[in-house]
Amino acid sequence: QVQLVESGGGLVQAGGSLRLSCAASGRTFGSYTMGWFRQAPGKEREFVAVISWAGAITRYADSVKGRFTISRDGAKNTVYLQMNSLKPEDTAVYYCAADPDYLPRRADDFDYWGQGTQVTVSS
């Protein structure tokens, strides 16, 4: 069982930056692939980024590639999403997710979810 708590969302102007954090409970943090998803009003939840168990491999959605960076700190049981050059279309609730499988990218493939944190980018 893994519990996830996101933080770091907020309101930012276009072109600005935010860093999201996701704190995970449990002593097996290193056994889980960690991912970030987002969901805008009226839209389906979409994949943003994923990072492998040890952090060596990352994957990104094309819409955020080059602007967002996912990372993890095993000592702190935390995964981060650094978001730069934010655009109004990045506005959404951002969710952290965990799964023991290797680099899943579909929301349905993730077993554990946080409660979400709102990110709003103004133009």
PDB file of C-alpha atoms in Angstrom:
ATOM      1  CA  GLN A   1       0.000   0.000   0.000  1.00  0.00           C
ATOM      2  CA  VAL A   2       1.278   3.442  -0.944  1.00  0.00           C
ATOM      3  CA  GLN A   3      -0.193   6.775   0.066  1.00  0.00           C
ATOM      4  CA  LEU A   4       0.628   9.842  -2.006  1.00  0.00           C
ATOM      5  CA  VAL A   5       0.290  13.500  -1.088  1.00  0.00           C
ATOM      6  CA  GLU A   6       0.909  16.227  -3.665  1.00  0.00           C
ATOM      7  CA  SER A   7       1.854  19.815  -2.971  1.00  0.00           C
ATOM      8  CA  GLY A   8       3.231  22.855  -4.757  1.00  0.00           C
ATOM      9  CA  GLY A   9       0.364  23.845  -7.008  1.00  0.00           C
ATOM     10  CA  GLY A  10      -0.812  27.411  -7.370  1.00  0.00           C
ATOM     11  CA  LEU A  11      -1.399  30.353  -9.659  1.00  0.00           C
ATOM     12  CA  VAL A  12       1.406  31.491 -11.948  1.00  0.00           C
ATOM     13  CA  GLN A  13       1.688  33.739 -14.987  1.00  0.00           C
ATOM     14  CA  ALA A  14       2.465  32.325 -18.397  1.00  0.00           C
ATOM     15  CA  GLY A  15       6.183  31.785 -18.774  1.00  0.00           C
ATOM     16  CA  GLY A  16       6.632  31.159 -15.077  1.00  0.00           C
ATOM     17  CA  SER A  17       7.672  28.059 -13.156  1.00  0.00           C
ATOM     18  CA  LEU A  18       6.330  25.797 -10.447  1.00  0.00           C
ATOM     19  CA  ARG A  19       7.668  22.696  -8.751  1.00  0.00           C
ATOM     20  CA  LEU A  20       5.232  20.030  -7.664  1.00  0.00           C
ATOM     21  CA  SER A  21       6.125  17.523  -4.975  1.00  0.00           C
ATOM     22  CA  CYS A  22       4.601  14.160  -4.175  1.00  0.00           C
ATOM     23  CA  ALA A  23       5.442  12.569  -0.844  1.00  0.00           C
ATOM     24  CA  ALA A  24       4.976   8.807  -0.678  1.00  0.00           C
ATOM     25  CA  SER A  25       4.465   6.704   2.413  1.00  0.00           C
ATOM     26  CA  GLY A  26       5.882   3.248   2.859  1.00  0.00           C
ATOM     27  CA  ARG A  27       9.348   1.745   2.816  1.00  0.00           C
ATOM     28  CA  THR A  28       9.187   0.387  -0.718  1.00  0.00           C
ATOM     29  CA  PHE A  29       9.219   3.696  -2.576  1.00  0.00           C
ATOM     30  CA  GLY A  30      12.085   2.479  -4.718  1.00  0.00           C
ATOM     31  CA  SER A  31       9.973  -0.398  -6.010  1.00  0.00           C
ATOM     32  CA  TYR A  32       7.430   1.832  -7.710  1.00  0.00           C
ATOM     33  CA  THR A  33       7.342   3.615 -11.005  1.00  0.00           C
ATOM     34  CA  MET A  34       6.131   7.146 -10.283  1.00  0.00           C
ATOM     35  CA  GLY A  35       4.089   9.224 -12.668  1.00  0.00           C
ATOM     36  CA  TRP A  36       2.404  12.583 -13.059  1.00  0.00           C
ATOM     37  CA  PHE A  37      -0.931  13.043 -14.800  1.00  0.00           C
ATOM     38  CA  ARG A  38      -3.188  16.042 -15.236  1.00  0.00           C
ATOM     39  CA  GLN A  39      -6.842  16.665 -15.821  1.00  0.00           C
ATOM     40  CA  ALA A  40      -8.342  19.884 -17.125  1.00  0.00           C
ATOM     41  CA  PRO A  41     -12.067  20.658 -16.738  1.00  0.00           C
ATOM     42  CA  GLY A  42     -14.148  18.643 -19.187  1.00  0.00           C
ATOM     43  CA  LYS A  43     -11.162  16.587 -20.350  1.00  0.00           C
ATOM     44  CA  GLU A  44      -9.835  13.143 -19.640  1.00  0.00           C
ATOM     45  CA  ARG A  45      -6.891  12.583 -17.356  1.00  0.00           C
ATOM     46  CA  GLU A  46      -3.732  12.674 -19.444  1.00  0.00           C
ATOM     47  CA  PHE A  47      -0.197  11.409 -19.035  1.00  0.00           C
ATOM     48  CA  VAL A  48       2.470  14.013 -18.262  1.00  0.00           C
ATOM     49  CA  ALA A  49       5.631  12.197 -17.182  1.00  0.00           C
ATOM     50  CA  VAL A  50       6.905   8.985 -15.636  1.00  0.00           C
ATOM     51  CA  ILE A  51      10.124   7.953 -13.919  1.00  0.00           C
ATOM     52  CA  SER A  52      11.511   4.458 -13.372  1.00  0.00           C
ATOM     53  CA  TRP A  53      12.167   2.764 -10.058  1.00  0.00           C
ATOM     54  CA  ALA A  54      15.718   4.033  -9.640  1.00  0.00           C
ATOM     55  CA  GLY A  55      15.172   7.253 -11.577  1.00  0.00           C
ATOM     56  CA  ALA A  56      17.395   6.330 -14.500  1.00  0.00           C
ATOM     57  CA  ILE A  57      14.669   6.437 -17.133  1.00  0.00           C
ATOM     58  CA  THR A  58      12.086   9.124 -17.757  1.00  0.00           C
ATOM     59  CA  ARG A  59       9.368   9.603 -20.333  1.00  0.00           C
ATOM     60  CA  TYR A  60       7.330  12.699 -21.169  1.00  0.00           C
ATOM     61  CA  ALA A  61       4.236  13.669 -23.070  1.00  0.00           C
ATOM     62  CA  ASP A  62       5.125  15.576 -26.229  1.00  0.00           C
ATOM     63  CA  SER A  63       3.211  18.601 -24.942  1.00  0.00           C
ATOM     64  CA  VAL A  64       5.595  19.061 -21.987  1.00  0.00           C
ATOM     65  CA  LYS A  65       8.865  17.717 -23.376  1.00  0.00           C
ATOM     66  CA  GLY A  66      11.672  20.219 -22.908  1.00  0.00           C
ATOM     67  CA  ARG A  67       9.690  22.234 -20.340  1.00  0.00           C
ATOM     68  CA  PHE A  68       8.933  19.768 -17.551  1.00  0.00           C
ATOM     69  CA  THR A  69      11.357  17.559 -15.622  1.00  0.00           C
ATOM     70  CA  ILE A  70      10.427  14.634 -13.407  1.00  0.00           C
ATOM     71  CA  SER A  71      12.825  13.486 -10.689  1.00  0.00           C
ATOM     72  CA  ARG A  72      12.775  11.463  -7.500  1.00  0.00           C
ATOM     73  CA  ASP A  73      14.610  11.486  -4.174  1.00  0.00           C
ATOM     74  CA  GLY A  74      14.693   8.058  -2.566  1.00  0.00           C
ATOM     75  CA  ALA A  75      15.943   9.373   0.758  1.00  0.00           C
ATOM     76  CA  LYS A  76      12.886  11.600   1.028  1.00  0.00           C
ATOM     77  CA  ASN A  77      10.389   9.233  -0.643  1.00  0.00           C
ATOM     78  CA  THR A  78       9.431  12.117  -2.886  1.00  0.00           C
ATOM     79  CA  VAL A  79       8.933  12.644  -6.601  1.00  0.00           C
ATOM     80  CA  TYR A  80       9.039  16.080  -8.179  1.00  0.00           C
ATOM     81  CA  LEU A  81       7.747  17.734 -11.308  1.00  0.00           C
ATOM     82  CA  GLN A  82       9.635  20.881 -12.238  1.00  0.00           C
ATOM     83  CA  MET A  83       7.510  22.883 -14.652  1.00  0.00           C
ATOM     84  CA  ASN A  84       9.094  25.732 -16.609  1.00  0.00           C
ATOM     85  CA  SER A  85       7.813  27.979 -19.386  1.00  0.00           C
ATOM     86  CA  LEU A  86       4.273  27.332 -18.274  1.00  0.00           C
ATOM     87  CA  LYS A  87       1.429  27.976 -20.680  1.00  0.00           C
ATOM     88  CA  PRO A  88      -2.284  28.597 -20.044  1.00  0.00           C
ATOM     89  CA  GLU A  89      -3.004  25.180 -21.565  1.00  0.00           C
ATOM     90  CA  ASP A  90      -1.029  23.600 -18.716  1.00  0.00           C
ATOM     91  CA  THR A  91      -3.842  24.609 -16.355  1.00  0.00           C
ATOM     92  CA  ALA A  92      -5.210  21.465 -14.717  1.00  0.00           C
ATOM     93  CA  VAL A  93      -5.340  19.418 -11.562  1.00  0.00           C
ATOM     94  CA  TYR A  94      -2.073  17.503 -11.386  1.00  0.00           C
ATOM     95  CA  TYR A  95      -2.027  14.015  -9.901  1.00  0.00           C
ATOM     96  CA  CYS A  96       0.824  11.880  -8.670  1.00  0.00           C
ATOM     97  CA  ALA A  97       0.566   8.135  -9.243  1.00  0.00           C
ATOM     98  CA  ALA A  98       2.521   5.013  -8.325  1.00  0.00           C
ATOM     99  CA  ASP A  99       2.646   1.495  -9.695  1.00  0.00           C
ATOM    100  CA  PRO A 100       4.968  -1.481  -9.252  1.00  0.00           C
ATOM    101  CA  ASP A 101       5.035  -2.221 -12.993  1.00  0.00           C
ATOM    102  CA  TYR A 102       7.800  -0.918 -15.273  1.00  0.00           C
ATOM    103  CA  LEU A 103       7.050   2.506 -16.795  1.00  0.00           C
ATOM    104  CA  PRO A 104       3.303   2.324 -17.357  1.00  0.00           C
ATOM    105  CA  ARG A 105       1.895   5.402 -19.087  1.00  0.00           C
ATOM    106  CA  ARG A 106      -1.831   4.874 -19.029  1.00  0.00           C
ATOM    107  CA  ALA A 107      -3.830   6.140 -16.083  1.00  0.00           C
ATOM    108  CA  ASP A 108      -5.643   2.808 -15.851  1.00  0.00           C
ATOM    109  CA  ASP A 109      -2.315   1.053 -15.281  1.00  0.00           C
ATOM    110  CA  PHE A 110      -1.512   2.934 -12.074  1.00  0.00           C
ATOM    111  CA  ASP A 111      -2.712   1.471  -8.790  1.00  0.00           C
ATOM    112  CA  TYR A 112      -2.156   4.365  -6.385  1.00  0.00           C
ATOM    113  CA  TRP A 113      -3.124   8.016  -6.694  1.00  0.00           C
ATOM    114  CA  GLY A 114      -2.794  11.231  -4.754  1.00  0.00           C
ATOM    115  CA  GLN A 115      -5.601  13.711  -4.230  1.00  0.00           C
ATOM    116  CA  GLY A 116      -4.314  16.186  -6.801  1.00  0.00           C
ATOM    117  CA  THR A 117      -3.053  19.757  -6.710  1.00  0.00           C
ATOM    118  CA  GLN A 118      -4.395  22.628  -8.818  1.00  0.00           C
ATOM    119  CA  VAL A 119      -2.121  24.451 -11.225  1.00  0.00           C
ATOM    120  CA  THR A 120      -3.495  27.570 -12.875  1.00  0.00           C
ATOM    121  CA  VAL A 121      -1.526  29.472 -15.501  1.00  0.00           C
ATOM    122  CA  SER A 122      -2.808  32.922 -16.379  1.00  0.00           C
ATOM    123  CA  SER A 123      -2.166  34.576 -19.741  1.00  0.00           C
TER     124      SER A 123
END
